[in-house]
mmCIF file of C-alpha atoms in Angstrom:
data_model
loop_
_atom_site.group_PDB
_atom_site.id
_atom_site.type_symbol
_atom_site.label_atom_id
_atom_site.label_comp_id
_atom_site.label_asym_id
_atom_site.label_seq_id
_atom_site.Cartn_x
_atom_site.Cartn_y
_atom_site.Cartn_z
ATOM 1 C CA MET A 1 32.940 -107.209 -91.078
ATOM 2 C CA PHE A 2 33.492 -110.541 -88.960
ATOM 3 C CA ARG A 3 32.757 -114.043 -89.949
ATOM 4 C CA PRO A 4 29.293 -115.562 -87.936
ATOM 5 C CA LYS A 5 31.771 -116.955 -85.112
ATOM 6 C CA ARG A 6 33.866 -114.028 -85.111
ATOM 7 C CA ASN A 7 30.848 -111.696 -84.743
ATOM 8 C CA THR A 8 29.224 -113.874 -82.022
ATOM 9 C CA LEU A 9 32.767 -113.465 -79.899
ATOM 10 C CA VAL A 10 33.136 -109.762 -80.566
ATOM 11 C CA LYS A 11 29.298 -109.311 -79.136
ATOM 12 C CA ARG A 12 30.154 -111.397 -76.299
ATOM 13 C CA LEU A 13 33.282 -109.051 -75.650
ATOM 14 C CA TRP A 14 31.286 -105.896 -76.145
ATOM 15 C CA LYS A 15 28.755 -107.364 -73.676
ATOM 16 C CA GLN A 16 31.359 -107.671 -70.632
ATOM 17 C CA ARG A 17 32.343 -104.147 -71.240
ATOM 18 C CA ILE A 18 32.338 -101.892 -67.814
ATOM 19 C CA LEU A 19 29.847 -99.371 -68.334
ATOM 20 C CA ASN A 20 30.140 -95.686 -66.731
ATOM 21 C CA TYR A 21 27.135 -94.331 -64.852
ATOM 22 C CA PHE A 22 28.114 -91.012 -64.036
ATOM 23 C CA ALA A 23 25.885 -88.871 -66.530
ATOM 24 C CA GLU A 24 23.444 -86.529 -64.902
ATOM 25 C CA ASP A 25 21.947 -84.977 -67.860
ATOM 26 C CA GLU A 26 21.176 -85.332 -71.619
ATOM 27 C CA ALA A 27 24.144 -83.700 -72.746
ATOM 28 C CA SER A 28 26.471 -85.680 -70.942
ATOM 29 C CA CYS A 29 24.684 -88.796 -71.879
ATOM 30 C CA SER A 30 24.869 -87.869 -75.677
ATOM 31 C CA LEU A 31 28.793 -87.045 -74.846
ATOM 32 C CA GLU A 32 28.813 -90.442 -73.152
ATOM 33 C CA ASN A 33 27.187 -92.312 -75.795
ATOM 34 C CA GLN A 34 29.465 -90.639 -78.601
ATOM 35 C CA GLU A 35 32.402 -91.654 -76.685
ATOM 36 C CA ASP A 36 31.122 -95.357 -76.141
ATOM 37 C CA LEU A 37 30.703 -95.411 -80.063
ATOM 38 C CA GLU A 38 33.791 -94.190 -80.743
ATOM 39 C CA MET A 39 35.686 -96.714 -78.539
ATOM 40 C CA LYS A 40 33.604 -99.539 -80.009
ATOM 41 C CA SER A 41 34.871 -98.495 -83.335
ATOM 42 C CA ALA A 42 38.634 -98.658 -81.982
ATOM 43 C CA ILE A 43 38.254 -101.665 -80.470
ATOM 44 C CA HIS A 44 36.368 -103.349 -83.075
ATOM 45 C CA SER A 45 39.554 -102.165 -85.386
ATOM 46 C CA MET A 46 41.818 -103.786 -83.238
ATOM 47 C CA LEU A 47 39.816 -106.977 -83.138
ATOM 48 C CA LYS A 48 39.978 -107.354 -86.717
ATOM 49 C CA ARG A 49 43.642 -107.871 -86.230
ATOM 50 C CA LEU A 50 43.545 -110.983 -83.998
ATOM 51 C CA LYS A 51 43.153 -114.317 -85.095
ATOM 52 C CA GLU A 52 40.330 -116.653 -84.269
ATOM 53 C CA PRO A 53 42.183 -118.473 -81.447
ATOM 54 C CA GLN A 54 43.292 -115.184 -79.861
ATOM 55 C CA LEU A 55 39.724 -114.011 -80.130
ATOM 56 C CA GLU A 56 38.549 -117.022 -78.128
ATOM 57 C CA ARG A 57 41.448 -116.487 -75.698
ATOM 58 C CA LEU A 58 40.238 -112.978 -74.743
ATOM 59 C CA VAL A 59 36.649 -114.026 -74.663
ATOM 60 C CA GLN A 60 37.823 -116.536 -71.776
ATOM 61 C CA ALA A 61 39.684 -114.241 -70.063
ATOM 62 C CA VAL A 62 37.041 -111.598 -69.673
ATOM 63 C CA GLU A 63 34.139 -113.513 -69.223
ATOM 64 C CA THR A 64 35.942 -115.420 -66.128
ATOM 65 C CA HIS A 65 37.450 -112.152 -64.908
ATOM 66 C CA GLY A 66 40.693 -113.451 -64.649
ATOM 67 C CA ALA A 67 39.804 -116.867 -63.000
ATOM 68 C CA ASP A 68 41.114 -119.037 -65.671
ATOM 69 C CA ILE A 69 44.632 -117.806 -66.440
ATOM 70 C CA SER A 70 44.651 -117.774 -70.249
ATOM 71 C CA GLY A 71 47.522 -117.099 -72.767
ATOM 72 C CA CYS A 72 49.028 -113.617 -74.272
ATOM 73 C CA VAL A 73 46.513 -111.876 -76.862
ATOM 74 C CA LEU A 74 48.893 -110.311 -78.989
ATOM 75 C CA VAL A 75 48.385 -107.085 -80.965
ATOM 76 C CA PRO A 76 50.849 -105.175 -82.838
ATOM 77 C CA ARG A 77 52.156 -102.067 -80.876
ATOM 78 C CA GLY A 78 50.949 -98.881 -81.803
ATOM 79 C CA ASP A 79 48.479 -95.952 -80.322
ATOM 80 C CA LEU A 80 44.641 -96.652 -81.423
ATOM 81 C CA ARG A 81 42.462 -93.603 -82.031
ATOM 82 C CA PHE A 82 38.934 -93.060 -80.908
ATOM 83 C CA GLY A 83 37.525 -89.647 -81.517
ATOM 84 C CA ARG A 84 40.156 -86.875 -80.507
ATOM 85 C CA GLN A 85 41.990 -89.401 -78.216
ATOM 86 C CA THR A 86 44.516 -91.954 -78.498
ATOM 87 C CA SER A 87 45.512 -95.091 -76.507
ATOM 88 C CA ALA A 88 47.831 -97.784 -76.301
ATOM 89 C CA PRO A 89 45.805 -101.218 -76.863
ATOM 90 C CA HIS A 90 46.630 -102.709 -73.604
ATOM 91 C CA VAL A 91 45.385 -99.507 -71.936
ATOM 92 C CA LEU A 92 42.293 -99.585 -74.012
ATOM 93 C CA CYS A 93 41.299 -103.217 -73.264
ATOM 94 C CA CYS A 94 42.079 -102.535 -69.320
ATOM 95 C CA ARG A 95 39.951 -99.452 -69.717
ATOM 96 C CA LEU A 96 37.201 -101.407 -71.406
ATOM 97 C CA TRP A 97 37.041 -104.361 -69.271
ATOM 98 C CA ARG A 98 38.399 -103.690 -66.052
ATOM 99 C CA TRP A 99 39.121 -99.936 -65.108
ATOM 100 C CA PRO A 100 36.957 -97.152 -66.619
ATOM 101 C CA ASP A 101 39.405 -94.553 -65.442
ATOM 102 C CA ILE A 102 42.804 -95.978 -66.566
ATOM 103 C CA GLN A 103 44.310 -93.331 -68.820
ATOM 104 C CA GLN A 104 48.302 -94.298 -69.369
ATOM 105 C CA PRO A 105 50.676 -96.974 -69.522
ATOM 106 C CA PHE A 106 52.179 -96.171 -66.473
ATOM 107 C CA GLU A 107 49.344 -96.940 -64.385
ATOM 108 C CA LEU A 108 49.466 -100.370 -64.937
ATOM 109 C CA LYS A 109 52.205 -103.316 -64.272
ATOM 110 C CA ARG A 110 52.589 -106.690 -66.272
ATOM 111 C CA LEU A 111 51.621 -109.646 -64.173
ATOM 112 C CA ASN A 112 54.464 -112.249 -63.682
ATOM 113 C CA TRP A 113 52.086 -114.941 -65.973
ATOM 114 C CA CYS A 114 52.503 -112.393 -69.339
ATOM 115 C CA GLN A 115 55.057 -113.957 -71.772
ATOM 116 C CA THR A 116 55.336 -110.549 -73.844
ATOM 117 C CA VAL A 117 57.789 -108.635 -71.457
ATOM 118 C CA ASN A 118 60.578 -108.478 -74.288
ATOM 119 C CA ASP A 119 58.511 -108.196 -77.380
ATOM 120 C CA PRO A 120 59.760 -105.374 -79.154
ATOM 121 C CA LEU A 121 56.679 -105.667 -81.718
ATOM 122 C CA TYR A 122 53.705 -106.616 -79.893
ATOM 123 C CA ILE A 123 52.034 -105.956 -76.656
ATOM 124 C CA CYS A 124 49.727 -108.254 -74.725
ATOM 125 C CA CYS A 125 45.880 -107.144 -74.365
ATOM 126 C CA ASN A 126 44.716 -109.519 -72.120
ATOM 127 C CA PRO A 127 43.495 -107.109 -69.466
ATOM 128 C CA PHE A 128 44.084 -109.878 -66.689
ATOM 129 C CA HIS A 129 47.580 -109.760 -67.303
ATOM 130 C CA TRP A 130 47.782 -106.327 -66.212
ATOM 131 C CA SER A 131 47.176 -104.899 -62.715
ATOM 132 C CA LYS A 132 46.520 -101.365 -61.588
ATOM 133 C CA LEU A 133 49.633 -100.010 -59.410
ATOM 134 C CA TYR A 134 48.691 -99.079 -56.074
ATOM 135 C CA LYS A 135 49.048 -95.446 -55.131
ATOM 136 C CA PRO A 136 49.759 -94.854 -51.521
ATOM 137 C CA GLU A 137 47.291 -92.264 -49.672
ATOM 138 C CA SER A 138 48.432 -88.838 -48.561
ATOM 139 C CA PRO A 139 48.269 -88.212 -45.899
ATOM 140 C CA PRO A 140 47.600 -91.600 -44.694
ATOM 141 C CA PRO A 141 43.752 -91.903 -43.381
ATOM 142 C CA PRO A 142 43.479 -92.317 -39.559
ATOM 143 C CA TYR A 143 42.760 -95.906 -40.052
ATOM 144 C CA SER A 144 45.929 -96.858 -41.290
ATOM 145 C CA ARG A 145 48.158 -96.683 -38.207
ATOM 146 C CA TYR A 146 47.788 -99.558 -35.575
ATOM 147 C CA PRO A 147 48.211 -98.737 -31.958
ATOM 148 C CA GLN A 148 51.456 -99.863 -30.183
ATOM 149 C CA GLU A 149 51.910 -102.596 -27.846
ATOM 150 C CA PRO A 150 54.300 -103.567 -25.127
ATOM 151 C CA LEU A 151 57.482 -104.853 -26.884
ATOM 152 C CA LYS A 152 58.652 -108.598 -27.050
ATOM 153 C CA SER A 153 61.836 -109.870 -26.431
ATOM 154 C CA ASN A 154 61.629 -112.535 -29.138
ATOM 155 C CA ASP A 155 61.503 -109.943 -32.076
ATOM 156 C CA LEU A 156 64.191 -111.811 -33.825
ATOM 157 C CA ALA A 157 66.307 -110.890 -37.066
ATOM 158 C CA THR A 158 67.762 -114.119 -38.456
ATOM 159 C CA SER A 159 69.244 -115.416 -41.437
ATOM 160 C CA GLU A 160 66.500 -117.894 -41.770
ATOM 161 C CA PRO A 161 62.632 -116.732 -41.797
ATOM 162 C CA VAL A 162 61.233 -117.543 -38.508
ATOM 163 C CA SER A 163 57.496 -117.409 -37.361
ATOM 164 C CA THR A 164 57.906 -115.233 -34.204
ATOM 165 C CA GLU A 165 54.441 -116.666 -32.994
ATOM 166 C CA THR A 166 55.997 -120.162 -32.661
ATOM 167 C CA GLY A 167 59.835 -119.309 -32.972
ATOM 168 C CA GLY A 168 60.236 -122.483 -35.188
ATOM 169 C CA THR A 169 60.828 -122.658 -38.770
ATOM 170 C CA ASN A 170 59.547 -126.206 -40.137
ATOM 171 C CA GLN A 171 60.348 -125.041 -43.526
ATOM 172 C CA TYR A 172 60.551 -128.311 -45.665
ATOM 173 C CA GLY A 173 57.764 -129.858 -43.756
ATOM 174 C CA SER A 174 54.601 -128.737 -45.721
ATOM 175 C CA ASN A 175 52.509 -131.356 -47.310
ATOM 176 C CA PHE A 176 51.154 -128.709 -49.771
ATOM 177 C CA SER A 177 54.157 -126.938 -51.018
ATOM 178 C CA HIS A 178 55.530 -127.675 -54.390
ATOM 179 C CA PRO A 179 58.717 -129.799 -54.505
ATOM 180 C CA PRO A 180 61.886 -127.786 -53.187
ATOM 181 C CA GLY A 181 63.916 -129.036 -56.153
ATOM 182 C CA ASN A 182 63.683 -129.782 -59.741
ATOM 183 C CA SER A 183 63.983 -133.645 -61.161
ATOM 184 C CA SER A 184 67.756 -133.262 -61.203
ATOM 185 C CA GLY A 185 68.050 -132.189 -57.339
ATOM 186 C CA THR A 186 69.730 -128.848 -58.311
ATOM 187 C CA LEU A 187 67.451 -126.638 -56.193
ATOM 188 C CA SER A 188 66.946 -128.836 -52.964
ATOM 189 C CA SER A 189 70.069 -127.552 -51.025
ATOM 190 C CA GLN A 190 68.774 -123.738 -52.042
ATOM 191 C CA GLN A 191 67.112 -121.687 -49.268
ATOM 192 C CA PRO A 192 63.655 -120.613 -50.162
ATOM 193 C CA TRP A 193 63.299 -116.986 -50.748
ATOM 194 C CA CYS A 194 60.298 -116.653 -48.619
ATOM 195 C CA THR A 195 58.201 -118.836 -46.456
ATOM 196 C CA LEU A 196 54.548 -118.370 -45.823
ATOM 197 C CA ALA A 197 52.451 -119.035 -42.715
ATOM 198 C CA TYR A 198 48.367 -118.840 -42.796
ATOM 199 C CA TRP A 199 46.902 -117.651 -39.594
ATOM 200 C CA GLU A 200 43.281 -117.475 -38.022
ATOM 201 C CA LEU A 201 43.080 -114.888 -35.443
ATOM 202 C CA ARG A 202 46.135 -115.972 -33.187
ATOM 203 C CA SER A 203 46.361 -119.745 -34.352
ATOM 204 C CA ARG A 204 48.708 -121.052 -36.971
ATOM 205 C CA VAL A 205 46.830 -123.124 -39.541
ATOM 206 C CA GLY A 206 49.107 -125.735 -41.175
ATOM 207 C CA ARG A 207 52.913 -125.997 -41.638
ATOM 208 C CA LEU A 208 55.247 -123.119 -42.788
ATOM 209 C CA PHE A 209 55.162 -123.297 -46.648
ATOM 210 C CA PRO A 210 58.622 -122.424 -48.391
ATOM 211 C CA VAL A 211 58.597 -121.068 -51.743
ATOM 212 C CA HIS A 212 61.419 -121.372 -54.399
ATOM 213 C CA LYS A 213 59.696 -120.408 -57.498
ATOM 214 C CA ASN A 214 59.600 -116.894 -58.143
ATOM 215 C CA ALA A 215 55.939 -116.586 -58.066
ATOM 216 C CA ILE A 216 53.394 -118.187 -55.867
ATOM 217 C CA ASN A 217 49.499 -118.405 -55.925
ATOM 218 C CA VAL A 218 47.768 -118.417 -52.407
ATOM 219 C CA PHE A 219 44.101 -119.258 -53.158
ATOM 220 C CA TYR A 220 41.217 -120.524 -51.000
ATOM 221 C CA ASP A 221 39.933 -123.431 -53.379
ATOM 222 C CA LEU A 222 40.313 -124.124 -57.152
ATOM 223 C CA PRO A 223 40.388 -127.288 -58.765
ATOM 224 C CA HIS A 224 43.392 -126.360 -60.947
ATOM 225 C CA GLY A 225 45.274 -124.246 -58.948
ATOM 226 C CA ASP A 226 49.166 -124.122 -58.189
ATOM 227 C CA GLY A 227 50.509 -122.846 -55.106
ATOM 228 C CA LEU A 228 49.246 -122.936 -51.417
ATOM 229 C CA CYS A 229 45.592 -124.141 -51.270
ATOM 230 C CA ILE A 230 43.967 -122.598 -47.968
ATOM 231 C CA SER A 231 41.058 -125.293 -48.096
ATOM 232 C CA ALA A 232 43.784 -127.828 -48.100
ATOM 233 C CA LEU A 233 44.971 -126.296 -44.630
ATOM 234 C CA THR A 234 41.887 -126.133 -43.003
ATOM 235 C CA ASN A 235 38.954 -128.263 -41.562
ATOM 236 C CA THR A 236 35.706 -126.384 -41.902
ATOM 237 C CA GLU A 237 34.053 -128.884 -39.667
ATOM 238 C CA LYS A 238 35.890 -128.082 -36.593
ATOM 239 C CA ILE A 239 35.655 -124.157 -36.978
ATOM 240 C CA ARG A 240 32.473 -122.661 -35.200
ATOM 241 C CA ASN A 241 33.755 -118.967 -35.640
ATOM 242 C CA ASN A 242 31.383 -117.300 -38.258
ATOM 243 C CA SER A 243 33.534 -114.680 -39.169
ATOM 244 C CA ILE A 244 36.577 -116.988 -40.083
ATOM 245 C CA LEU A 245 34.435 -119.237 -42.378
ATOM 246 C CA GLN A 246 33.028 -116.054 -43.862
ATOM 247 C CA THR A 247 36.330 -114.662 -44.463
ATOM 248 C CA ARG A 248 37.833 -117.997 -46.053
ATOM 249 C CA GLN A 249 35.101 -117.959 -48.782
ATOM 250 C CA LYS A 250 36.159 -114.387 -49.789
ATOM 251 C CA ILE A 251 39.784 -115.290 -50.255
ATOM 252 C CA GLY A 252 38.410 -116.759 -53.675
ATOM 253 C CA LEU A 253 41.586 -116.544 -56.095
ATOM 254 C CA GLY A 254 43.321 -114.793 -53.647
ATOM 255 C CA VAL A 255 46.992 -113.067 -54.109
ATOM 256 C CA THR A 256 49.737 -113.993 -56.203
ATOM 257 C CA LEU A 257 53.370 -113.160 -54.701
ATOM 258 C CA SER A 258 55.985 -112.422 -57.201
ATOM 259 C CA LYS A 259 59.774 -112.268 -56.823
ATOM 260 C CA GLU A 260 61.395 -109.768 -59.083
ATOM 261 C CA GLU A 261 64.811 -107.893 -59.325
ATOM 262 C CA GLU A 262 64.017 -105.054 -56.991
ATOM 263 C CA GLY A 263 61.860 -106.682 -54.578
ATOM 264 C CA VAL A 264 58.420 -108.860 -53.955
ATOM 265 C CA TRP A 265 55.126 -107.618 -55.090
ATOM 266 C CA VAL A 266 51.805 -108.607 -54.355
ATOM 267 C CA TYR A 267 48.681 -108.807 -56.826
ATOM 268 C CA ASN A 268 45.128 -108.802 -55.375
ATOM 269 C CA ARG A 269 42.893 -111.319 -57.099
ATOM 270 C CA LEU A 270 40.097 -111.087 -54.376
ATOM 271 C CA GLN A 271 37.034 -109.407 -55.280
ATOM 272 C CA PHE A 272 37.755 -107.436 -51.631
ATOM 273 C CA PRO A 273 40.552 -105.384 -50.396
ATOM 274 C CA LEU A 274 43.783 -106.625 -48.893
ATOM 275 C CA PHE A 275 45.263 -104.968 -45.913
ATOM 276 C CA VAL A 276 49.058 -104.942 -46.212
ATOM 277 C CA ASN A 277 51.841 -103.987 -43.428
ATOM 278 C CA SER A 278 55.388 -103.959 -44.257
ATOM 279 C CA PRO A 279 58.469 -102.376 -42.967
ATOM 280 C CA THR A 280 59.968 -101.277 -46.353
ATOM 281 C CA LEU A 281 56.892 -99.325 -47.334
ATOM 282 C CA ASP A 282 57.458 -96.974 -44.290
ATOM 283 C CA LEU A 283 60.707 -95.028 -43.438
ATOM 284 C CA PRO A 284 63.255 -96.681 -40.991
ATOM 285 C CA ASN A 285 62.291 -96.555 -37.427
ATOM 286 C CA THR A 286 58.686 -95.665 -37.953
ATOM 287 C CA ARG A 287 56.642 -96.279 -35.078
ATOM 288 C CA PRO A 288 54.003 -97.610 -35.868
ATOM 289 C CA LEU A 289 53.840 -98.965 -39.182
ATOM 290 C CA THR A 290 51.341 -98.330 -41.900
ATOM 291 C CA VAL A 291 48.560 -100.510 -43.039
ATOM 292 C CA HIS A 292 47.823 -100.035 -46.734
ATOM 293 C CA LYS A 293 44.300 -100.903 -48.207
ATOM 294 C CA VAL A 294 44.981 -102.615 -51.482
ATOM 295 C CA LEU A 295 41.698 -102.780 -53.929
ATOM 296 C CA PRO A 296 40.994 -105.578 -55.866
ATOM 297 C CA GLY A 297 42.973 -105.670 -59.042
ATOM 298 C CA TYR A 298 45.799 -103.509 -57.852
ATOM 299 C CA SER A 299 49.635 -104.656 -57.257
ATOM 300 C CA ILE A 300 51.644 -103.262 -54.385
ATOM 301 C CA LYS A 301 55.728 -103.736 -53.753
ATOM 302 C CA ILE A 302 55.360 -105.230 -50.164
ATOM 303 C CA PHE A 303 59.280 -105.496 -49.885
ATOM 304 C CA ASP A 304 61.983 -103.643 -51.323
ATOM 305 C CA TYR A 305 65.469 -105.589 -51.327
ATOM 306 C CA GLU A 306 67.453 -102.128 -51.062
ATOM 307 C CA LYS A 307 65.540 -100.466 -48.520
ATOM 308 C CA SER A 308 65.687 -103.975 -46.239
ATOM 309 C CA LYS A 309 69.490 -103.518 -46.833
ATOM 310 C CA CYS A 310 69.793 -100.078 -45.738
ATOM 311 C CA TYR A 311 67.552 -100.608 -42.786
ATOM 312 C CA GLN A 312 69.665 -103.524 -41.507
ATOM 313 C CA CYS A 313 72.561 -100.521 -41.290
ATOM 314 C CA LEU A 314 70.126 -98.678 -38.802
ATOM 315 C CA GLU A 315 69.090 -99.501 -35.347
ATOM 316 C CA GLU A 316 66.948 -102.418 -35.449
ATOM 317 C CA ILE A 317 63.207 -101.691 -35.587
ATOM 318 C CA LYS A 318 61.298 -103.242 -32.865
ATOM 319 C CA LEU A 319 57.506 -103.025 -32.800
ATOM 320 C CA SER A 320 54.739 -105.282 -31.591
ATOM 321 C CA ASP A 321 51.449 -105.974 -33.105
ATOM 322 C CA GLY A 322 51.092 -109.345 -32.393
ATOM 323 C CA PRO A 323 53.917 -111.770 -34.185
ATOM 324 C CA PHE A 324 56.500 -109.415 -35.739
ATOM 325 C CA ASN A 325 59.598 -109.697 -37.804
ATOM 326 C CA HIS A 326 61.484 -106.914 -39.697
ATOM 327 C CA HIS A 327 62.059 -109.329 -42.418
ATOM 328 C CA ALA A 328 58.082 -110.278 -42.794
ATOM 329 C CA VAL A 329 54.978 -108.837 -44.248
ATOM 330 C CA ARG A 330 51.741 -109.347 -43.085
ATOM 331 C CA ILE A 331 48.639 -109.615 -45.239
ATOM 332 C CA SER A 332 44.921 -109.725 -44.285
ATOM 333 C CA PHE A 333 42.174 -110.866 -46.704
ATOM 334 C CA ALA A 334 39.173 -108.718 -46.786
ATOM 335 C CA LYS A 335 39.499 -107.440 -43.231
ATOM 336 C CA GLY A 336 41.512 -104.477 -42.091
ATOM 337 C CA TRP A 337 42.893 -103.679 -38.400
ATOM 338 C CA GLY A 338 43.660 -100.575 -36.766
ATOM 339 C CA PRO A 339 41.708 -97.501 -35.060
ATOM 340 C CA LYS A 340 38.954 -97.583 -37.506
ATOM 341 C CA TYR A 341 37.997 -101.370 -37.008
ATOM 342 C CA GLU A 342 37.033 -103.361 -34.006
ATOM 343 C CA ARG A 343 40.065 -105.208 -34.662
ATOM 344 C CA GLN A 344 43.079 -103.455 -33.251
ATOM 345 C CA CYS A 345 45.573 -105.736 -34.198
ATOM 346 C CA ILE A 346 46.196 -108.260 -37.061
ATOM 347 C CA THR A 347 45.964 -111.346 -34.733
ATOM 348 C CA SER A 348 42.226 -110.092 -34.472
ATOM 349 C CA CYS A 349 41.794 -110.523 -38.287
ATOM 350 C CA PRO A 350 40.074 -113.966 -39.153
ATOM 351 C CA SER A 351 42.257 -114.875 -41.950
ATOM 352 C CA TRP A 352 45.933 -113.502 -42.828
ATOM 353 C CA LEU A 353 49.038 -114.460 -44.280
ATOM 354 C CA GLU A 354 52.671 -113.848 -42.858
ATOM 355 C CA VAL A 355 55.284 -113.684 -45.471
ATOM 356 C CA MET A 356 58.900 -114.224 -44.080
ATOM 357 C CA PHE A 357 61.887 -113.474 -46.258
ATOM 358 C CA SER A 358 65.293 -114.684 -46.368
ATOM 359 C CA VAL A 359 67.649 -111.925 -45.457
ATOM 360 C CA ASN A 360 69.784 -112.498 -48.669
ATOM 361 C CA ARG A 361 68.137 -112.380 -52.114
#
């Protein structure tokens, strides 16, 4: 069916599939094996349509678990049939190599580096060009709400993003940010749509990082990374706190922040959960805000422009859990905070990110 090289590539792909280990008896084992064979037949049918360079691209993405952001893998649109089931090709690939429980296209969100959003004929089947949509727990679990602290008088809402811990902007001072303009200088006077501040416990590390591009990666240490590199901000030799050192290592591929028409999304590229706190993920005047646990591979809309606009018309929200700004989002890497944990406040988390949005889009 395949030439020797293609056959080798297909075998490597099949070896990387995510297996289900839920069979408890021989009947269910037989059923699972049958479904496995039917899915294998459908996948082989799809892979026959791929040219060799695309097949190699898919192998690269699957074997590196998305560490290398490879290009799109194009397959004609139209459901594939295996046994009594049908599935869209990109859903089947995500089910085979990322999430065995995925069933429908609406459970997935295309990531910003995928280039086929407007293609009417083809769909991208690179499973690392997709993320799983976050679904809020209902009702929220008991660990999701943090205790209130006394209000601070410096909880500000300004037209510029301001770190409420320092009160300063330092927006264009980062040695690690991409240039605020292009070669023609047309973007140099534009305000960044958000500014990032990296924190360890109660201390901000490095300067504020202005973001002008529509997408930004925040990662620990990658040789070809493009974005905010945490290891470039930090000095490991001066840190004696084991919790900080261990959490830094867990950041790995980090997160991707993507500015879209309706709001800002974060995609969790870690192998560990993120914990997110945002004013627009709650009803207005909610006291206190909810902390959302976002699993690896999931995306969540952390800031909604329309909601934020409506909230500005209501009474100003004033909460305090360490530094707080109602145009800001806090993201903790791998460590949660709240009643379930020893860490009651985000300023007790060893490694976290503050994302401060400009008021205007």
